[in-house]
mmCIF file of C-alpha atoms in Angstrom:
data_model
loop_
_atom_site.group_PDB
_atom_site.id
_atom_site.type_symbol
_atom_site.label_atom_id
_atom_site.label_comp_id
_atom_site.label_asym_id
_atom_site.label_seq_id
_atom_site.Cartn_x
_atom_site.Cartn_y
_atom_site.Cartn_z
ATOM 1 C CA MET A 1 -111.578 -49.126 -83.561
ATOM 2 C CA LYS A 2 -113.067 -50.666 -86.684
ATOM 3 C CA ILE A 3 -111.305 -49.951 -89.992
ATOM 4 C CA ALA A 4 -112.494 -50.690 -93.526
ATOM 5 C CA TYR A 5 -109.350 -51.430 -95.559
ATOM 6 C CA VAL A 6 -109.514 -50.642 -99.283
ATOM 7 C CA ARG A 7 -106.828 -52.242 -101.440
ATOM 8 C CA SER A 8 -105.351 -50.538 -104.487
ATOM 9 C CA TYR A 9 -105.903 -51.327 -108.159
ATOM 10 C CA THR A 10 -103.262 -53.674 -109.559
ATOM 11 C CA SER A 11 -102.760 -53.363 -113.302
ATOM 12 C CA THR A 12 -102.141 -56.233 -115.693
ATOM 13 C CA ASP A 13 -98.939 -56.606 -117.642
ATOM 14 C CA TYR A 14 -98.494 -55.626 -121.267
ATOM 15 C CA HIS A 15 -99.154 -59.042 -122.769
ATOM 16 C CA ASN A 16 -101.891 -60.852 -120.893
ATOM 17 C CA ALA A 17 -104.142 -60.795 -117.869
ATOM 18 C CA LYS A 18 -101.505 -61.578 -115.258
ATOM 19 C CA ALA A 19 -100.978 -59.113 -112.449
ATOM 20 C CA SER A 20 -98.171 -56.875 -113.603
ATOM 21 C CA SER A 21 -94.733 -57.233 -112.045
ATOM 22 C CA ASP A 22 -94.636 -53.451 -112.358
ATOM 23 C CA ALA A 23 -97.276 -53.326 -109.613
ATOM 24 C CA ILE A 24 -95.719 -55.827 -107.211
ATOM 25 C CA GLY A 25 -94.436 -53.144 -104.852
ATOM 26 C CA TYR A 26 -97.165 -50.688 -103.989
ATOM 27 C CA GLY A 27 -100.139 -52.569 -105.381
ATOM 28 C CA ARG A 28 -99.460 -56.023 -104.037
ATOM 29 C CA THR A 29 -96.727 -56.797 -101.546
ATOM 30 C CA CYS A 30 -96.657 -53.547 -99.551
ATOM 31 C CA SER A 31 -100.429 -53.256 -99.347
ATOM 32 C CA LEU A 32 -100.918 -56.838 -98.210
ATOM 33 C CA VAL A 33 -98.234 -56.523 -95.520
ATOM 34 C CA LEU A 34 -99.837 -53.383 -94.109
ATOM 35 C CA GLU A 35 -103.269 -54.983 -94.230
ATOM 36 C CA ARG A 36 -102.040 -58.011 -92.309
ATOM 37 C CA GLU A 37 -100.209 -56.006 -89.641
ATOM 38 C CA LEU A 38 -102.959 -53.416 -89.122
ATOM 39 C CA GLY A 39 -105.291 -56.283 -88.308
ATOM 40 C CA LYS A 40 -102.957 -57.342 -85.482
ATOM 41 C CA LEU A 41 -102.999 -53.973 -83.683
ATOM 42 C CA PRO A 42 -104.570 -53.974 -80.208
ATOM 43 C CA SER A 43 -108.244 -52.954 -80.029
ATOM 44 C CA THR A 44 -108.458 -52.941 -83.817
ATOM 45 C CA GLU A 45 -110.882 -54.788 -86.059
ATOM 46 C CA LEU A 46 -109.907 -54.690 -89.727
ATOM 47 C CA ILE A 47 -112.491 -55.411 -92.398
ATOM 48 C CA THR A 48 -110.969 -55.832 -95.852
ATOM 49 C CA VAL A 49 -113.254 -54.596 -98.598
ATOM 50 C CA ALA A 50 -113.676 -57.377 -101.154
ATOM 51 C CA THR A 51 -111.510 -56.843 -104.226
ATOM 52 C CA PRO A 52 -112.864 -57.549 -107.725
ATOM 53 C CA ASP A 53 -111.483 -60.940 -108.787
ATOM 54 C CA ASP A 54 -111.040 -60.119 -112.471
ATOM 55 C CA VAL A 55 -107.494 -58.723 -112.861
ATOM 56 C CA SER A 56 -108.193 -57.935 -116.517
ATOM 57 C CA LEU A 57 -110.683 -55.212 -115.533
ATOM 58 C CA GLU A 58 -109.694 -51.749 -116.686
ATOM 59 C CA ARG A 59 -109.242 -49.161 -113.965
ATOM 60 C CA THR A 60 -112.637 -47.416 -114.083
ATOM 61 C CA SER A 61 -114.673 -50.633 -113.864
ATOM 62 C CA TRP A 62 -112.476 -51.881 -111.041
ATOM 63 C CA ASN A 63 -112.870 -48.633 -109.093
ATOM 64 C CA MET A 64 -116.648 -48.609 -109.427
ATOM 65 C CA ARG A 65 -116.922 -52.164 -108.149
ATOM 66 C CA GLN A 66 -114.552 -51.473 -105.279
ATOM 67 C CA ILE A 67 -116.418 -48.350 -104.143
ATOM 68 C CA ALA A 68 -119.739 -50.207 -104.286
ATOM 69 C CA GLN A 69 -118.258 -52.932 -102.070
ATOM 70 C CA LEU A 70 -116.947 -50.289 -99.654
ATOM 71 C CA ILE A 71 -120.328 -48.591 -99.304
ATOM 72 C CA ASP A 72 -121.914 -51.965 -98.531
ATOM 73 C CA VAL A 73 -119.353 -52.524 -95.748
ATOM 74 C CA VAL A 74 -119.864 -49.048 -94.264
ATOM 75 C CA LYS A 75 -123.640 -49.478 -94.282
ATOM 76 C CA ARG A 76 -123.446 -52.929 -92.722
ATOM 77 C CA ASP A 77 -120.796 -52.361 -90.044
ATOM 78 C CA LYS A 78 -120.137 -49.581 -87.558
ATOM 79 C CA ILE A 79 -116.962 -48.363 -89.247
ATOM 80 C CA ASP A 80 -114.775 -45.801 -87.476
ATOM 81 C CA ALA A 81 -112.393 -45.173 -90.366
ATOM 82 C CA VAL A 82 -112.008 -45.945 -94.049
ATOM 83 C CA PHE A 83 -108.411 -46.546 -95.136
ATOM 84 C CA LEU A 84 -107.326 -46.194 -98.778
ATOM 85 C CA PHE A 85 -103.957 -47.664 -99.684
ATOM 86 C CA HIS A 86 -103.803 -45.342 -102.697
ATOM 87 C CA SER A 87 -105.576 -41.993 -103.113
ATOM 88 C CA THR A 88 -106.231 -42.478 -106.846
ATOM 89 C CA THR A 89 -107.390 -46.090 -106.994
ATOM 90 C CA PRO A 90 -110.108 -45.851 -105.964
ATOM 91 C CA ASP A 91 -110.524 -42.093 -106.342
ATOM 92 C CA ALA A 92 -110.476 -40.581 -102.827
ATOM 93 C CA ALA A 93 -112.739 -37.664 -103.759
ATOM 94 C CA PHE A 94 -115.356 -40.000 -105.225
ATOM 95 C CA VAL A 95 -115.088 -42.183 -102.141
ATOM 96 C CA ARG A 96 -115.621 -39.085 -99.984
ATOM 97 C CA ARG A 97 -118.687 -38.056 -101.993
ATOM 98 C CA ASN A 98 -120.246 -41.499 -101.603
ATOM 99 C CA LEU A 99 -119.467 -41.603 -97.888
ATOM 100 C CA ASP A 100 -120.971 -38.144 -97.400
ATOM 101 C CA GLU A 101 -124.139 -39.190 -99.188
ATOM 102 C CA ILE A 102 -124.759 -42.060 -96.774
ATOM 103 C CA GLY A 103 -123.975 -39.871 -93.762
ATOM 104 C CA PHE A 104 -120.669 -41.489 -92.784
ATOM 105 C CA GLN A 105 -119.199 -39.622 -89.797
ATOM 106 C CA GLY A 106 -115.919 -41.494 -89.445
ATOM 107 C CA ALA A 107 -112.451 -40.708 -90.769
ATOM 108 C CA LEU A 108 -111.115 -41.107 -94.308
ATOM 109 C CA VAL A 109 -107.362 -41.772 -94.253
ATOM 110 C CA GLY A 110 -105.094 -42.822 -97.091
ATOM 111 C CA TYR A 111 -101.730 -42.762 -98.815
ATOM 112 C CA THR A 112 -100.559 -40.731 -101.733
ATOM 113 C CA HIS A 113 -97.638 -42.287 -103.600
ATOM 114 C CA GLY A 114 -96.807 -39.472 -105.973
ATOM 115 C CA SER A 115 -97.525 -35.966 -107.212
ATOM 116 C CA HIS A 116 -98.951 -34.793 -110.529
ATOM 117 C CA TRP A 117 -97.401 -31.358 -110.186
ATOM 118 C CA ASP A 118 -93.854 -32.228 -109.162
ATOM 119 C CA PRO A 119 -91.606 -31.715 -112.235
ATOM 120 C CA SER A 120 -89.587 -34.867 -111.555
ATOM 121 C CA ASP A 121 -92.699 -37.062 -111.793
ATOM 122 C CA THR A 122 -92.402 -37.330 -115.575
ATOM 123 C CA PHE A 123 -94.777 -40.281 -115.877
ATOM 124 C CA ARG A 124 -97.686 -38.192 -114.625
ATOM 125 C CA HIS A 125 -96.728 -35.170 -116.682
ATOM 126 C CA ASP A 126 -96.438 -37.323 -119.797
ATOM 127 C CA ASN A 127 -99.636 -39.301 -119.318
ATOM 128 C CA HIS A 128 -101.962 -37.072 -117.275
ATOM 129 C CA PRO A 129 -100.878 -33.452 -117.856
ATOM 130 C CA LYS A 130 -104.277 -31.939 -116.967
ATOM 131 C CA LEU A 131 -104.793 -33.699 -113.658
ATOM 132 C CA LYS A 132 -102.581 -31.838 -111.198
ATOM 133 C CA TRP A 133 -105.515 -30.112 -109.510
ATOM 134 C CA GLU A 134 -107.536 -33.297 -109.513
ATOM 135 C CA ASP A 135 -104.660 -34.947 -107.678
ATOM 136 C CA LEU A 136 -104.561 -32.150 -105.098
ATOM 137 C CA GLY A 137 -108.312 -32.497 -104.655
ATOM 138 C CA LEU A 138 -107.890 -36.186 -103.878
ATOM 139 C CA LEU A 139 -105.421 -35.401 -101.113
ATOM 140 C CA LEU A 140 -107.522 -32.695 -99.504
ATOM 141 C CA SER A 141 -110.648 -34.863 -99.589
ATOM 142 C CA MET A 142 -109.047 -37.109 -96.947
ATOM 143 C CA ASP A 143 -108.901 -36.345 -93.229
ATOM 144 C CA ARG A 144 -105.314 -37.544 -93.022
ATOM 145 C CA ILE A 145 -102.808 -37.934 -95.862
ATOM 146 C CA LEU A 146 -100.131 -40.575 -95.388
ATOM 147 C CA LEU A 147 -96.777 -40.348 -97.146
ATOM 148 C CA ALA A 148 -93.857 -42.719 -97.480
ATOM 149 C CA SER A 149 -91.096 -40.178 -96.867
ATOM 150 C CA GLU A 150 -90.222 -36.705 -95.643
ATOM 151 C CA TYR A 151 -88.802 -36.081 -99.109
ATOM 152 C CA ILE A 152 -92.136 -36.360 -100.913
ATOM 153 C CA ARG A 153 -93.979 -34.368 -98.232
ATOM 154 C CA THR A 154 -91.496 -31.520 -98.717
ATOM 155 C CA ARG A 155 -91.720 -31.717 -102.523
ATOM 156 C CA ILE A 156 -95.511 -31.681 -102.542
ATOM 157 C CA ALA A 157 -95.589 -28.811 -100.040
ATOM 158 C CA ALA A 158 -93.231 -26.704 -102.169
ATOM 159 C CA SER A 159 -95.241 -27.370 -105.321
ATOM 160 C CA VAL A 160 -98.558 -26.591 -103.658
ATOM 161 C CA GLN A 161 -97.183 -23.426 -102.054
ATOM 162 C CA ALA A 162 -96.252 -22.080 -105.478
ATOM 163 C CA GLU A 163 -99.818 -22.573 -106.681
ATOM 164 C CA ALA A 164 -102.177 -22.315 -103.716
ATOM 165 C CA VAL A 165 -101.119 -21.049 -100.293
ATOM 166 C CA GLY A 166 -104.437 -21.952 -98.678
ATOM 167 C CA ALA A 167 -104.156 -25.523 -99.875
ATOM 168 C CA LEU A 168 -100.627 -25.726 -98.460
ATOM 169 C CA SER A 169 -101.822 -24.996 -94.928
ATOM 170 C CA GLU A 170 -104.442 -27.719 -95.142
ATOM 171 C CA PHE A 171 -101.980 -30.202 -96.632
ATOM 172 C CA LEU A 172 -99.351 -29.601 -93.932
ATOM 173 C CA THR A 173 -101.944 -29.852 -91.162
ATOM 174 C CA ASN A 174 -103.321 -33.167 -92.372
ATOM 175 C CA SER A 175 -100.263 -34.985 -93.744
ATOM 176 C CA ARG A 176 -98.181 -37.531 -91.826
ATOM 177 C CA VAL A 177 -95.036 -39.430 -92.828
ATOM 178 C CA VAL A 178 -95.367 -43.096 -91.844
ATOM 179 C CA GLY A 179 -93.154 -44.968 -94.319
ATOM 180 C CA ILE A 180 -94.210 -47.994 -96.360
ATOM 181 C CA PRO A 181 -93.955 -51.622 -95.219
ATOM 182 C CA ILE A 182 -91.988 -54.037 -97.360
ATOM 183 C CA ASP A 183 -92.781 -57.741 -97.385
ATOM 184 C CA ILE A 184 -89.898 -58.967 -95.246
ATOM 185 C CA GLU A 185 -91.641 -62.259 -94.459
ATOM 186 C CA GLY A 186 -92.184 -62.931 -98.161
ATOM 187 C CA ILE A 187 -88.570 -62.068 -98.935
ATOM 188 C CA ASP A 188 -87.310 -64.371 -96.175
ATOM 189 C CA ARG A 189 -89.640 -67.179 -97.205
ATOM 190 C CA ASN A 190 -87.893 -67.370 -100.573
ATOM 191 C CA ARG A 191 -84.321 -67.018 -99.411
ATOM 192 C CA GLU A 192 -81.670 -68.701 -101.531
ATOM 193 C CA LEU A 193 -78.918 -70.541 -99.687
ATOM 194 C CA ALA A 194 -76.078 -69.273 -101.889
ATOM 195 C CA ARG A 195 -75.623 -65.796 -103.335
ATOM 196 C CA SER A 196 -73.796 -65.518 -106.636
ATOM 197 C CA ALA A 197 -70.007 -65.770 -106.260
ATOM 198 C CA SER A 198 -69.467 -63.403 -109.190
ATOM 199 C CA PRO A 199 -70.949 -59.891 -109.438
ATOM 200 C CA ARG A 200 -74.626 -60.016 -110.351
ATOM 201 C CA LEU A 201 -76.180 -56.594 -110.903
ATOM 202 C CA LEU A 202 -79.892 -56.067 -110.267
ATOM 203 C CA PHE A 203 -82.158 -53.515 -111.957
ATOM 204 C CA ASN A 204 -85.621 -53.978 -110.445
ATOM 205 C CA HIS A 205 -87.247 -50.665 -111.327
ATOM 206 C CA SER A 206 -90.109 -50.044 -113.727
ATOM 207 C CA PHE A 207 -89.621 -48.684 -117.230
ATOM 208 C CA VAL A 208 -91.479 -45.393 -116.776
ATOM 209 C CA SER A 209 -89.380 -42.433 -117.863
ATOM 210 C CA SER A 210 -88.601 -41.120 -114.374
ATOM 211 C CA LYS A 211 -86.877 -44.368 -113.311
ATOM 212 C CA GLY A 212 -83.917 -43.866 -115.668
ATOM 213 C CA ALA A 213 -83.994 -47.255 -117.394
ATOM 214 C CA ASP A 214 -82.509 -45.793 -120.576
ATOM 215 C CA GLU A 215 -79.541 -44.460 -118.604
ATOM 216 C CA PHE A 216 -78.999 -47.891 -117.138
ATOM 217 C CA ILE A 217 -79.217 -49.657 -120.501
ATOM 218 C CA ASP A 218 -76.739 -47.198 -122.019
ATOM 219 C CA MET A 219 -74.177 -48.084 -119.326
ATOM 220 C CA LEU A 220 -74.470 -51.845 -119.757
ATOM 221 C CA PRO A 221 -72.064 -52.365 -122.701
ATOM 222 C CA VAL A 222 -69.300 -50.489 -120.883
ATOM 223 C CA LEU A 223 -69.887 -52.340 -117.617
ATOM 224 C CA LEU A 224 -70.048 -55.744 -119.289
ATOM 225 C CA GLU A 225 -66.860 -55.118 -121.257
ATOM 226 C CA GLN A 226 -65.000 -53.881 -118.173
ATOM 227 C CA ASN A 227 -66.035 -56.803 -115.999
ATOM 228 C CA LYS A 228 -66.196 -60.113 -117.857
ATOM 229 C CA ALA A 229 -67.573 -61.889 -114.787
ATOM 230 C CA LEU A 230 -70.540 -59.524 -114.487
ATOM 231 C CA SER A 231 -74.101 -60.602 -115.231
ATOM 232 C CA VAL A 232 -77.232 -58.458 -115.091
ATOM 233 C CA ASP A 233 -80.811 -59.211 -114.015
ATOM 234 C CA ILE A 234 -83.645 -56.899 -115.105
ATOM 235 C CA THR A 235 -86.892 -57.797 -113.352
ATOM 236 C CA ARG A 236 -89.358 -55.975 -115.586
ATOM 237 C CA ALA A 237 -89.878 -55.808 -119.322
ATOM 238 C CA PRO A 238 -90.063 -52.529 -121.268
ATOM 239 C CA ILE A 239 -93.177 -51.525 -123.178
ATOM 240 C CA PRO A 240 -93.351 -53.532 -126.426
ATOM 241 C CA GLY A 241 -92.428 -51.503 -129.486
ATOM 242 C CA SER A 242 -90.786 -48.729 -127.481
ATOM 243 C CA GLN A 243 -87.322 -47.367 -128.234
ATOM 244 C CA THR A 244 -86.235 -48.650 -124.852
ATOM 245 C CA GLU A 245 -87.227 -52.188 -125.812
ATOM 246 C CA GLY A 246 -85.195 -51.914 -129.005
ATOM 247 C CA ARG A 247 -82.108 -50.700 -127.175
ATOM 248 C CA LEU A 248 -82.384 -53.434 -124.583
ATOM 249 C CA ARG A 249 -82.870 -56.083 -127.264
ATOM 250 C CA THR A 250 -79.644 -54.932 -128.935
ATOM 251 C CA VAL A 251 -77.702 -55.320 -125.680
ATOM 252 C CA CYS A 252 -79.253 -58.724 -124.983
ATOM 253 C CA SER A 253 -78.435 -60.014 -128.465
ATOM 254 C CA LYS A 254 -74.769 -59.096 -127.997
ATOM 255 C CA TYR A 255 -74.262 -60.384 -124.465
ATOM 256 C CA GLY A 256 -76.685 -63.312 -124.392
ATOM 257 C CA GLN A 257 -77.329 -64.866 -120.991
ATOM 258 C CA ARG A 258 -75.172 -62.280 -119.256
ATOM 259 C CA VAL A 259 -78.217 -59.961 -119.472
ATOM 260 C CA ARG A 260 -81.418 -61.638 -118.303
ATOM 261 C CA VAL A 261 -84.783 -59.892 -118.651
ATOM 262 C CA HIS A 262 -87.344 -61.489 -116.338
ATOM 263 C CA GLU A 263 -90.923 -60.819 -117.373
ATOM 264 C CA GLY A 264 -93.979 -61.344 -115.207
ATOM 265 C CA LEU A 265 -92.184 -62.611 -112.095
ATOM 266 C CA ASP A 266 -94.545 -63.607 -109.316
ATOM 267 C CA PRO A 267 -93.632 -62.357 -105.820
ATOM 268 C CA SER A 268 -91.951 -65.632 -104.819
ATOM 269 C CA ALA A 269 -89.735 -65.796 -107.903
ATOM 270 C CA TYR A 270 -88.940 -62.109 -107.529
ATOM 271 C CA ALA A 271 -87.897 -62.512 -103.886
ATOM 272 C CA SER A 272 -85.781 -65.544 -104.745
ATOM 273 C CA LEU A 273 -83.993 -63.543 -107.436
ATOM 274 C CA LEU A 274 -83.189 -60.755 -104.968
ATOM 275 C CA TRP A 275 -81.239 -63.171 -102.782
ATOM 276 C CA GLN A 276 -79.145 -64.327 -105.749
ATOM 277 C CA CYS A 277 -77.963 -60.832 -106.746
ATOM 278 C CA THR A 278 -74.974 -59.030 -105.242
ATOM 279 C CA HIS A 279 -75.344 -55.389 -106.354
ATOM 280 C CA GLN A 280 -78.193 -53.032 -107.259
ATOM 281 C CA VAL A 281 -78.261 -49.544 -108.720
ATOM 282 C CA SER A 282 -80.965 -46.879 -108.872
ATOM 283 C CA THR A 283 -80.992 -44.281 -111.648
ATOM 284 C CA ALA A 284 -84.372 -42.639 -110.999
ATOM 285 C CA THR A 285 -84.995 -38.898 -111.098
ATOM 286 C CA HIS A 286 -88.308 -39.242 -109.216
ATOM 287 C CA GLU A 287 -88.875 -41.550 -106.266
ATOM 288 C CA THR A 288 -91.187 -41.059 -103.289
ATOM 289 C CA PHE A 289 -89.987 -44.035 -101.257
ATOM 290 C CA GLY A 290 -88.000 -46.603 -103.250
ATOM 291 C CA VAL A 291 -89.753 -49.928 -102.705
ATOM 292 C CA ALA A 292 -87.558 -51.738 -105.237
ATOM 293 C CA THR A 293 -84.374 -50.534 -103.554
ATOM 294 C CA ALA A 294 -85.690 -51.228 -100.052
ATOM 295 C CA GLU A 295 -86.631 -54.773 -101.076
ATOM 296 C CA ALA A 296 -83.142 -55.347 -102.482
ATOM 297 C CA MET A 297 -81.563 -54.024 -99.275
ATOM 298 C CA ALA A 298 -83.781 -56.341 -97.232
ATOM 299 C CA ALA A 299 -82.352 -59.271 -99.193
ATOM 300 C CA GLY A 300 -78.738 -58.304 -98.520
ATOM 301 C CA VAL A 301 -77.997 -56.710 -101.886
ATOM 302 C CA ALA A 302 -75.542 -53.782 -101.800
ATOM 303 C CA CYS A 303 -77.486 -50.854 -103.264
ATOM 304 C CA LEU A 304 -75.992 -47.778 -104.944
ATOM 305 C CA VAL A 305 -78.360 -44.789 -105.032
ATOM 306 C CA PRO A 306 -78.272 -41.230 -106.445
ATOM 307 C CA ASP A 307 -78.099 -38.125 -104.256
ATOM 308 C CA ARG A 308 -81.588 -37.029 -105.312
ATOM 309 C CA ALA A 309 -85.247 -37.716 -104.636
ATOM 310 C CA VAL A 310 -85.886 -39.869 -101.564
ATOM 311 C CA TYR A 311 -82.719 -41.938 -101.823
ATOM 312 C CA PRO A 312 -80.528 -40.171 -99.222
ATOM 313 C CA GLU A 313 -83.413 -40.472 -96.758
ATOM 314 C CA LEU A 314 -83.954 -44.140 -97.618
ATOM 315 C CA VAL A 315 -80.287 -45.018 -97.169
ATOM 316 C CA GLY A 316 -79.979 -42.760 -94.126
ATOM 317 C CA SER A 317 -76.725 -42.409 -92.248
ATOM 318 C CA SER A 318 -75.951 -46.121 -92.283
ATOM 319 C CA THR A 319 -74.200 -46.192 -95.669
ATOM 320 C CA LYS A 320 -73.427 -42.701 -96.931
ATOM 321 C CA GLU A 321 -70.788 -44.226 -99.210
ATOM 322 C CA ALA A 322 -73.668 -45.781 -101.174
ATOM 323 C CA ILE A 323 -74.852 -42.354 -102.420
ATOM 324 C CA TYR A 324 -73.481 -41.120 -105.750
ATOM 325 C CA ASP A 325 -73.451 -37.904 -107.764
ATOM 326 C CA PRO A 326 -75.385 -38.653 -110.995
ATOM 327 C CA SER A 327 -72.771 -36.683 -112.959
ATOM 328 C CA PHE A 328 -70.347 -39.531 -112.208
ATOM 329 C CA LYS A 329 -72.749 -42.460 -112.301
ATOM 330 C CA LEU A 330 -70.724 -44.681 -114.636
ATOM 331 C CA GLN A 331 -67.530 -44.138 -112.655
ATOM 332 C CA ARG A 332 -69.255 -44.820 -109.329
ATOM 333 C CA LEU A 333 -71.064 -47.897 -110.622
ATOM 334 C CA THR A 334 -67.796 -49.256 -112.021
ATOM 335 C CA GLU A 335 -66.192 -48.794 -108.596
ATOM 336 C CA TRP A 336 -69.245 -50.285 -106.894
ATOM 337 C CA LEU A 337 -69.008 -53.484 -108.912
ATOM 338 C CA ALA A 338 -65.247 -53.727 -108.376
ATOM 339 C CA MET A 339 -65.205 -53.515 -104.569
ATOM 340 C CA ASP A 340 -64.011 -56.583 -102.700
ATOM 341 C CA GLU A 341 -66.516 -59.005 -101.221
ATOM 342 C CA ALA A 342 -65.800 -58.067 -97.600
ATOM 343 C CA THR A 343 -66.589 -54.410 -98.302
ATOM 344 C CA ARG A 344 -69.688 -55.333 -100.300
ATOM 345 C CA ARG A 345 -70.940 -57.557 -97.504
ATOM 346 C CA ASP A 346 -70.305 -54.875 -94.874
ATOM 347 C CA ILE A 347 -72.300 -52.257 -96.799
ATOM 348 C CA ALA A 348 -75.064 -54.733 -97.594
ATOM 349 C CA THR A 349 -75.340 -55.754 -93.939
ATOM 350 C CA ARG A 350 -75.715 -52.169 -92.747
ATOM 351 C CA GLN A 351 -78.377 -51.463 -95.375
ATOM 352 C CA TYR A 352 -80.103 -54.757 -94.526
ATOM 353 C CA ASN A 353 -80.349 -53.909 -90.830
ATOM 354 C CA SER A 354 -81.427 -50.316 -91.441
ATOM 355 C CA VAL A 355 -84.271 -51.005 -93.842
ATOM 356 C CA ARG A 356 -85.605 -53.967 -91.872
ATOM 357 C CA SER A 357 -85.744 -52.000 -88.626
ATOM 358 C CA ARG A 358 -87.564 -49.017 -90.159
ATOM 359 C CA PHE A 359 -89.884 -50.495 -92.769
ATOM 360 C CA ASN A 360 -91.098 -53.792 -91.393
ATOM 361 C CA GLY A 361 -94.845 -54.289 -91.372
ATOM 362 C CA ARG A 362 -95.253 -54.034 -87.604
ATOM 363 C CA ALA A 363 -93.471 -50.668 -87.328
ATOM 364 C CA VAL A 364 -95.312 -49.027 -90.221
ATOM 365 C CA ALA A 365 -98.688 -50.444 -89.194
ATOM 366 C CA ALA A 366 -98.197 -49.010 -85.698
ATOM 367 C CA ALA A 367 -97.501 -45.570 -87.189
ATOM 368 C CA VAL A 368 -100.521 -45.789 -89.498
ATOM 369 C CA GLY A 369 -102.736 -47.018 -86.674
ATOM 370 C CA GLU A 370 -101.652 -44.112 -84.480
ATOM 371 C CA VAL A 371 -102.603 -41.611 -87.198
ATOM 372 C CA ILE A 372 -106.004 -43.241 -87.710
ATOM 373 C CA ARG A 373 -106.714 -43.310 -83.972
ATOM 374 C CA GLU A 374 -105.672 -39.664 -83.584
ATOM 375 C CA CYS A 375 -107.946 -38.708 -86.472
ATOM 376 C CA ILE A 376 -110.927 -40.545 -84.985
ATOM 377 C CA LEU A 377 -110.462 -38.853 -81.617
ATOM 378 C CA THR A 378 -110.187 -35.280 -82.961
#
């Protein structure tokens, strides 16, 4: 089968035209891993649609260029399926319209990585409050909808059922859970020989409201006072001028180099940092898969996760002791940082093995390829 692979839009950071570290997960590392591994599947020819080179392009201009490139590929080659890594960039419904207009008879398959109508997805509610039906339209314009977890499939189904029963039936019929590949090769390529001997806490989530960065920042003074050996690494910078930035600046000014904010890390530097950290915590209220946490697990970091969103599914049965009740987050995180090294290493090893076996590129690509092949044959 011949697949046209359409990459996702990768935003720039807040300060210049570098690819944003906020987009490393879905937009860059995960997508490139899946692209590479899909191309290795038996009897599969993968044609990557050329991506606009200018990373400073705003989203609409980027999408228009990408769709134009896709149509050229479909016209030129005998494509069996078009694969979108993200249903909104480029817009799946607009892709469908353009494919229909040139008489494309193949399959349109793609991921959704979120939900406009799920109450926990505060970023979408805050920034795009009128787009919940547009988002549903994007999903139903595809022949198969890929999701990273059972959790998000269930959440979307419940939300759609409350609004449109007919749409629910179509969504359930066409959706498949396949996971998301993390860049294990890239993580291993940048492995550090020595992990920190003292506790080094990682926060590698974005600063959108649903990721709980403010909760994390509020806990830092207590944690740093309790454990004088503790240092903290934050991989992404908050939005300039925001209240969150001000609160973080206050903590940094008091504790100096014990709190390091890394801005604009490239994938290699990011992976290297993962190997140096010992502990990670997630405070999100909304998470469809948990790329940041999965990447930390794949680097041997012991990860503490809340008992909500996708996290219990991500951790699985391998380390149930790593799941906490958010009502007791400070207490549990204090205990997490205080556990002895043998216990930390045992938990980290189980998480390491679990995430690498389930979310490596080969396994996820095989699942995606099976869905595409099934769609072509029906």
